[in-house]
Amino acid sequence: MTESSMGNRVRVLEDRYGNPLSTSSAAARDAYVAGVDKLLSAGSGIDEAFRDAIAADEGFALAHIALARTLQLLGRGNEVKAPLERAIALAPATTSREQGHIAIFAKILSGQGAAAVSAIAEHMKHWPRDAMVLAPATGVFGLIGFSGKSGREVEQLAMLEPLATHYGDDWWFRTVLAFAEIELHRLDSGFRNIETALRGCPRNAHAAHIKAHLFYEKGQREEGLAYLEQWNAAYPREAQLHCHISWHLALWSLETGRRDQAWKIYREALHPGGSWGPQINVLTDCASFLARAEMAGEPRYPEL
């Protein structure tokens, strides 16, 4: 709440992390918050949520930039230009945080990854709970994870650990912190954090995926396969991580002798035309499965 010059109380709408938003529409705020949670949990209907926010308030700059980022993540880069340009045009009428938020995503969306990481680190000093800005720097497919730099795993954890006091047991933060820990083989703390994350948001696909990595690191193939099969049964095929989670299922099926099941998963959820997912996942997961299947003694199929 803020106080106007007339002494009246003016309601300021905030996101789930307590950041003020430059919109007076509760419907726009609610749709935006829903979209952010869908994005942070790799849910389905992310772009629809941000389009709903824009429909409720066309002048809501963060909804436009969130839509642009979502389209990039979904492999629809040819659709990014319009919402990006609209967000940039609206930015001057927003808060300092939102202006920085939009500027960082403008860097990300124009291929300036290294500059974006530096800008994110600076932004976090002032607005540590701007989760949408922090998110692109997290995970193995994030700006740090994809940097190719030696020591990127250490850099990732070093960025996250100081922010833990700002997020408490927030399910998204505990998810990305767990992944950073597991990548450095800190399995006990990674397990505690991923369990906290799943309690906070049981249908968080990123958390389910990271728990699968934990099973893998512990060599628990049967346990991992059983867990992920159960979790994935209710996960929409059109959701962002369906292809990649299916890759984990196919590999564990192959490794545990369920070869027919592994190929069935490949055909239905990995193979181009059978799967839905960002193109990078379809490409890398198919290539990885085929290479590992051949090493496991499966025949090579040139047409695949």
XYZ file of N, CA, C and O in Angstrom, residues 145-268:
496
model
N 24.865 -22.327 -16.928
C 25.032 -23.727 -17.288
C 25.440 -23.925 -18.732
O 26.188 -24.848 -19.068
N 24.956 -23.053 -19.618
C 25.255 -23.154 -21.051
C 26.434 -22.275 -21.464
O 26.715 -22.141 -22.653
N 27.123 -21.703 -20.489
C 28.203 -20.776 -20.825
C 29.431 -21.484 -21.383
O 30.257 -20.862 -22.062
N 29.579 -22.772 -21.078
C 30.762 -23.506 -21.505
C 31.988 -23.229 -20.657
O 33.066 -23.785 -20.906
N 31.832 -22.404 -19.639
C 32.973 -22.023 -18.809
C 33.359 -23.137 -17.852
O 32.503 -23.800 -17.275
N 34.638 -23.341 -17.666
C 35.114 -24.255 -16.633
C 34.740 -23.680 -15.271
O 34.889 -22.485 -15.039
N 34.217 -24.515 -14.387
C 33.823 -24.049 -13.063
C 32.445 -23.435 -13.014
O 32.076 -22.795 -12.033
N 31.647 -23.647 -14.066
C 30.319 -23.031 -14.090
C 29.409 -23.578 -12.996
O 28.532 -22.863 -12.511
N 29.621 -24.830 -12.579
C 28.798 -25.381 -11.505
C 29.046 -24.639 -10.193
O 28.112 -24.366 -9.429
N 30.313 -24.324 -9.933
C 30.666 -23.571 -8.722
C 30.089 -22.155 -8.806
O 29.556 -21.620 -7.824
N 30.186 -21.549 -9.982
C 29.644 -20.204 -10.188
C 28.129 -20.183 -9.952
O 27.592 -19.254 -9.352
N 27.447 -21.221 -10.428
C 26.002 -21.311 -10.255
C 25.618 -21.328 -8.781
O 24.760 -20.554 -8.337
N 26.267 -22.195 -8.009
C 25.938 -22.292 -6.585
C 26.320 -21.012 -5.850
O 25.594 -20.573 -4.946
N 27.419 -20.412 -6.229
C 27.865 -19.174 -5.579
C 26.865 -18.043 -5.794
O 26.726 -17.158 -4.935
N 26.167 -18.031 -6.920
C 25.149 -17.016 -7.147
C 23.927 -17.256 -6.271
O 23.314 -16.314 -5.758
N 23.575 -18.528 -6.074
C 22.324 -18.856 -5.392
C 22.429 -18.836 -3.871
O 21.505 -18.370 -3.190
N 23.492 -19.362 -3.322
C 23.561 -19.533 -1.867
C 23.332 -18.244 -1.082
O 22.593 -18.260 -0.083
N 23.907 -17.103 -1.470
C 23.667 -15.880 -0.685
C 22.211 -15.410 -0.699
O 21.812 -14.604 0.146
N 21.426 -15.892 -1.672
C 20.037 -15.463 -1.792
C 19.071 -16.315 -0.985
O 17.881 -15.993 -0.900
N 19.572 -17.382 -0.378
C 18.691 -18.327 0.321
C 17.887 -17.649 1.426
O 16.711 -17.972 1.634
N 18.483 -16.701 2.127
C 17.765 -16.044 3.227
C 16.585 -15.215 2.716
O 15.623 -14.986 3.443
N 16.646 -14.783 1.464
C 15.567 -13.970 0.899
C 14.371 -14.817 0.456
O 13.257 -14.300 0.331
N 14.596 -16.101 0.217
C 13.537 -16.941 -0.332
C 12.969 -17.952 0.657
O 11.881 -18.489 0.427
N 13.672 -18.207 1.744
C 13.164 -19.178 2.709
C 12.913 -20.523 2.040
O 13.752 -21.030 1.296
N 11.745 -21.104 2.293
C 11.404 -22.413 1.736
C 10.611 -22.312 0.429
O 9.919 -23.255 0.051
N 10.702 -21.182 -0.245
C 10.000 -21.032 -1.518
C 10.295 -22.212 -2.433
O 11.457 -22.565 -2.659
N 9.267 -22.822 -2.998
C 9.432 -24.065 -3.763
C 10.313 -23.886 -4.997
O 11.107 -24.768 -5.333
N 10.190 -22.722 -5.686
C 11.025 -22.545 -6.871
C 12.485 -22.394 -6.493
O 13.364 -23.042 -7.090
N 12.786 -21.565 -5.497
C 14.184 -21.354 -5.141
C 14.816 -22.646 -4.654
O 15.961 -22.961 -5.006
N 14.089 -23.414 -3.836
C 14.647 -24.678 -3.334
C 14.894 -25.663 -4.475
O 15.806 -26.492 -4.414
N 14.103 -25.556 -5.541
C 14.312 -26.405 -6.712
C 15.646 -26.098 -7.383
O 16.456 -27.004 -7.634
N 15.883 -24.827 -7.689
C 17.107 -24.483 -8.416
C 18.335 -24.623 -7.522
O 19.420 -24.979 -8.001
N 18.179 -24.370 -6.219
C 19.298 -24.560 -5.303
C 19.665 -26.039 -5.223
O 20.847 -26.407 -5.234
N 18.657 -26.910 -5.183
C 18.906 -28.350 -5.138
C 19.685 -28.812 -6.361
O 20.627 -29.610 -6.257
N 19.293 -28.327 -7.534
C 19.981 -28.751 -8.756
C 21.444 -28.316 -8.726
O 22.345 -29.085 -9.103
N 21.697 -27.086 -8.288
C 23.070 -26.593 -8.206
C 23.887 -27.456 -7.245
O 25.068 -27.749 -7.506
N 23.282 -27.868 -6.153
C 23.986 -28.715 -5.180
C 24.246 -30.108 -5.741
O 25.345 -30.664 -5.590
N 23.251 -30.685 -6.394
C 23.401 -32.042 -6.933
C 24.471 -32.077 -8.013
O 25.247 -33.037 -8.109
N 24.564 -31.017 -8.820
C 25.596 -30.959 -9.852
C 26.997 -30.972 -9.247
O 27.960 -31.376 -9.905
N 27.122 -30.537 -8.012
C 28.409 -30.564 -7.306
C 28.489 -31.741 -6.339
O 29.350 -31.781 -5.474
N 27.571 -32.675 -6.489
C 27.511 -33.914 -5.712
C 27.273 -33.674 -4.216
O 27.682 -34.473 -3.370
N 26.599 -32.587 -3.912
C 26.165 -32.358 -2.522
C 24.764 -32.966 -2.390
O 23.751 -32.270 -2.347
N 24.740 -34.286 -2.347
C 23.481 -35.006 -2.499
C 22.571 -34.887 -1.286
O 21.345 -34.850 -1.436
N 23.124 -34.837 -0.086
C 22.276 -34.774 1.113
C 21.503 -33.458 1.167
O 20.279 -33.453 1.378
N 22.191 -32.336 0.980
C 21.484 -31.054 1.006
C 20.587 -30.921 -0.223
O 19.493 -30.349 -0.137
N 21.020 -31.479 -1.360
C 20.175 -31.473 -2.542
C 18.877 -32.226 -2.304
O 17.800 -31.771 -2.712
N 18.973 -33.362 -1.614
C 17.769 -34.144 -1.302
C 16.835 -33.350 -0.395
O 15.626 -33.285 -0.637
N 17.378 -32.711 0.632
C 16.525 -31.938 1.547
C 15.814 -30.810 0.801
O 14.612 -30.569 1.015
N 16.540 -30.139 -0.055
C 15.942 -29.014 -0.767
C 14.905 -29.456 -1.797
O 13.876 -28.798 -1.966
N 15.143 -30.564 -2.478
C 14.168 -30.996 -3.475
C 12.905 -31.521 -2.812
O 11.794 -31.356 -3.333
N 13.039 -32.123 -1.651
C 11.850 -32.562 -0.919
C 11.041 -31.352 -0.434
O 9.799 -31.364 -0.485
N 11.733 -30.310 0.016
C 11.044 -29.069 0.402
C 10.317 -28.474 -0.795
O 9.167 -28.029 -0.692
N 10.978 -28.478 -1.942
C 10.374 -27.928 -3.157
C 9.117 -28.694 -3.550
O 8.092 -28.094 -3.893
N 9.171 -30.012 -3.493
C 8.024 -30.824 -3.898
C 6.870 -30.726 -2.905
O 5.712 -30.823 -3.293
N 7.181 -30.514 -1.644
C 6.092 -30.272 -0.680
C 5.390 -28.958 -0.996
O 4.171 -28.839 -0.874
N 6.159 -27.960 -1.403
C 5.581 -26.650 -1.707
C 4.798 -26.627 -3.000
O 3.823 -25.891 -3.127
N 5.219 -27.460 -3.972
C 4.545 -27.501 -5.276
C 4.738 -28.898 -5.864
O 5.678 -29.130 -6.640
N 3.860 -29.836 -5.520
C 4.049 -31.227 -5.953
C 4.064 -31.418 -7.467
O 4.673 -32.366 -7.966
N 3.402 -30.530 -8.223
C 3.359 -30.684 -9.678
C 4.399 -29.801 -10.376
O 4.206 -29.379 -11.514
N 5.499 -29.588 -9.706
C 6.610 -28.816 -10.245
C 7.481 -29.769 -11.069
O 8.213 -30.600 -10.524
N 7.413 -29.652 -12.384
C 8.141 -30.581 -13.254
C 9.644 -30.441 -13.106
O 10.381 -31.427 -13.216
N 10.128 -29.218 -12.870
C 11.559 -29.052 -12.662
C 12.013 -29.826 -11.423
O 13.072 -30.462 -11.431
N 11.227 -29.794 -10.372
C 11.591 -30.511 -9.152
C 11.559 -32.021 -9.376
O 12.441 -32.747 -8.915
N 10.543 -32.507 -10.080
C 10.477 -33.938 -10.384
C 11.680 -34.361 -11.217
O 12.282 -35.421 -10.994
N 12.045 -33.541 -12.183
C 13.206 -33.812 -13.020
C 14.481 -33.852 -12.192
O 15.323 -34.746 -12.354
N 14.621 -32.902 -11.292
C 15.832 -32.842 -10.471
C 15.876 -34.018 -9.491
O 16.952 -34.578 -9.226
N 14.728 -34.427 -8.986
C 14.712 -35.614 -8.136
C 15.161 -36.839 -8.934
O 15.849 -37.720 -8.398
N 14.810 -36.884 -10.212
C 15.279 -37.970 -11.065
C 16.802 -37.954 -11.160
O 17.454 -39.015 -11.129
N 17.397 -36.765 -11.269
C 18.853 -36.667 -11.285
C 19.447 -37.203 -9.985
O 20.510 -37.835 -9.996
N 18.778 -36.948 -8.882
C 19.253 -37.445 -7.592
C 19.248 -38.975 -7.578
O 20.218 -39.615 -7.125
N 18.168 -39.579 -8.058
C 18.133 -41.046 -8.165
C 19.281 -41.550 -9.053
O 19.922 -42.550 -8.740
N 19.512 -40.851 -10.154
C 20.571 -41.259 -11.080
C 21.927 -41.215 -10.389
O 22.727 -42.167 -10.495
N 22.217 -40.117 -9.699
C 23.505 -39.978 -9.036
C 23.718 -41.053 -7.965
O 24.851 -41.464 -7.707
N 22.644 -41.520 -7.370
C 22.735 -42.566 -6.339
C 22.691 -43.974 -6.929
O 22.757 -44.951 -6.192
N 22.561 -44.067 -8.253
C 22.502 -45.376 -8.886
C 21.209 -46.126 -8.636
O 21.161 -47.358 -8.773
N 20.147 -45.415 -8.300
C 18.865 -46.046 -7.953
C 17.958 -46.069 -9.181
O 16.994 -45.315 -9.291
N 18.240 -46.971 -10.105
C 17.530 -46.998 -11.377
C 16.074 -47.401 -11.222
O 15.176 -46.743 -11.757
N 15.839 -48.489 -10.532
C 14.461 -48.971 -10.375
C 13.614 -47.966 -9.610
O 12.469 -47.695 -9.980
N 14.189 -47.422 -8.544
C 13.458 -46.439 -7.746
C 13.163 -45.182 -8.564
O 12.066 -44.627 -8.501
N 14.147 -44.747 -9.323
C 13.956 -43.567 -10.146
C 12.908 -43.777 -11.227
O 12.064 -42.907 -11.469
N 12.958 -44.938 -11.867
C 11.987 -45.249 -12.906
C 10.574 -45.282 -12.331
O 9.645 -44.709 -12.909
N 10.410 -45.934 -11.186
C 9.081 -46.033 -10.569
C 8.552 -44.655 -10.185
O 7.378 -44.332 -10.421
N 9.427 -43.836 -9.604
C 8.998 -42.487 -9.195
C 8.582 -41.661 -10.402
O 7.514 -41.042 -10.411
N 9.408 -41.652 -11.420
C 9.160 -40.768 -12.552
C 7.968 -41.249 -13.389
O 7.214 -40.428 -13.935
N 7.769 -42.567 -13.485
C 6.592 -43.078 -14.186
C 5.309 -42.595 -13.519
O 4.368 -42.164 -14.188
N 5.285 -42.670 -12.201
C 4.099 -42.248 -11.459
C 3.878 -40.742 -11.605
O 2.761 -40.290 -11.852
N 4.955 -39.968 -11.486
C 4.813 -38.511 -11.563
C 4.393 -38.089 -12.967
O 3.530 -37.225 -13.142
N 4.986 -38.688 -13.976
C 4.779 -38.262 -15.362
C 3.395 -38.638 -15.898
O 2.947 -38.057 -16.889
N 2.725 -39.578 -15.242
C 1.427 -40.047 -15.750
C 0.410 -38.916 -15.864
O -0.451 -38.935 -16.750
N 0.510 -37.919 -14.989
C -0.453 -36.809 -15.008
C 0.130 -35.525 -15.588
O -0.481 -34.464 -15.494
N 1.310 -35.634 -16.213
C 1.972 -34.448 -16.757
C 1.547 -34.261 -18.208
O 1.712 -35.167 -19.036
N 0.984 -33.106 -18.576
C 0.485 -32.913 -19.942
C 1.584 -33.060 -20.993
O 2.708 -32.586 -20.807
N 1.259 -33.690 -22.092
C 2.237 -33.902 -23.164
C 2.764 -32.593 -23.733
O 3.893 -32.524 -24.215
N 1.916 -31.553 -23.705
C 2.341 -30.286 -24.292
C 3.192 -29.450 -23.340
O 3.667 -28.374 -23.718
N 3.404 -29.914 -22.133
C 4.175 -29.144 -21.156
C 5.663 -29.159 -21.516
O 6.164 -30.066 -22.188
N 6.363 -28.174 -21.029
C 7.729 -27.884 -21.471
C 8.711 -29.036 -21.284
O 9.567 -29.267 -22.141
N 8.626 -29.783 -20.193
C 9.625 -30.808 -19.897
C 9.172 -32.228 -20.227
O 9.881 -33.176 -19.904
N 8.017 -32.381 -20.877
C 7.514 -33.735 -21.125
C 8.503 -34.562 -21.949
O 8.763 -35.736 -21.646
N 9.068 -33.965 -22.971
C 10.037 -34.668 -23.803
C 11.243 -35.105 -22.971
O 11.663 -36.268 -23.019
N 11.796 -34.192 -22.186
C 13.027 -34.512 -21.458
C 12.782 -35.510 -20.327
O 13.616 -36.398 -20.097
N 11.672 -35.387 -19.644
C 11.352 -36.372 -18.609
C 11.161 -37.746 -19.248
O 11.582 -38.772 -18.695
N 10.573 -37.769 -20.431
C 10.409 -39.033 -21.147
C 11.765 -39.632 -21.519
O 11.929 -40.860 -21.536
N 12.725 -38.786 -21.823
C 14.096 -39.256 -22.100
C 14.658 -39.991 -20.889
O 15.234 -41.081 -21.017
N 14.498 -39.430 -19.703
C 14.949 -40.119 -18.495
C 14.257 -41.478 -18.369
O 14.899 -42.486 -18.031
N 12.961 -41.508 -18.625
C 12.219 -42.772 -18.534
C 12.720 -43.780 -19.563
O 12.850 -44.980 -19.257
N 12.992 -43.323 -20.775
C 13.484 -44.231 -21.813
C 14.850 -44.804 -21.451
O 15.102 -46.006 -21.640
N 15.741 -43.966 -20.924
C 17.072 -44.456 -20.559
C 17.000 -45.453 -19.419
O 17.667 -46.498 -19.454
N 16.208 -45.137 -18.395
C 16.091 -46.090 -17.285
C 15.423 -47.386 -17.740
O 15.780 -48.462 -17.267
N 14.488 -47.302 -18.640
C 13.865 -48.513 -19.173
C 14.903 -49.357 -19.896
O 14.963 -50.587 -19.731
N 15.746 -48.715 -20.692
C 16.803 -49.413 -21.411
C 17.797 -50.057 -20.435
O 18.165 -51.228 -20.586
N 18.188 -49.299 -19.432
C 19.203 -49.772 -18.490
C 18.699 -50.893 -17.580
O 19.500 -51.657 -17.036
N 17.392 -50.977 -17.392
C 16.837 -52.018 -16.526
C 16.280 -53.194 -17.333
O 15.548 -54.025 -16.794
N 16.614 -53.258 -18.621
C 16.218 -54.394 -19.433
C 14.842 -54.308 -20.057
O 14.399 -55.252 -20.715
N 14.158 -53.186 -19.895
C 12.819 -53.012 -20.475
C 12.962 -52.384 -21.864
O 12.553 -51.255 -22.110
N 13.545 -53.124 -22.770
C 13.942 -52.542 -24.059
C 12.750 -52.191 -24.935
O 12.754 -51.150 -25.602
N 11.744 -53.026 -24.958
C 10.548 -52.694 -25.750
C 9.894 -51.428 -25.222
O 9.439 -50.572 -25.992
N 9.863 -51.307 -23.894
C 9.285 -50.106 -23.283
C 10.102 -48.875 -23.643
O 9.542 -47.806 -23.929
N 11.426 -49.013 -23.656
C 12.291 -47.879 -24.002
C 12.008 -47.382 -25.415
O 11.885 -46.167 -25.646
N 11.871 -48.302 -26.365
C 11.605 -47.904 -27.745
C 10.203 -47.327 -27.903
O 9.977 -46.431 -28.719
N 9.268 -47.825 -27.126
C 7.901 -47.285 -27.165
C 7.915 -45.821 -26.709
O 7.279 -44.953 -27.328
N 8.646 -45.542 -25.638
C 8.759 -44.165 -25.154
C 9.436 -43.296 -26.207
O 9.010 -42.166 -26.469
N 10.481 -43.838 -26.827
C 11.173 -43.085 -27.875
C 10.209 -42.691 -28.989
O 10.168 -41.532 -29.413
N 9.431 -43.657 -29.465
C 8.530 -43.389 -30.585
C 7.427 -42.404 -30.213
O 7.061 -41.531 -30.999
N 6.906 -42.543 -28.991
C 5.724 -41.776 -28.615
C 6.027 -40.421 -27.981
O 5.185 -39.519 -28.018
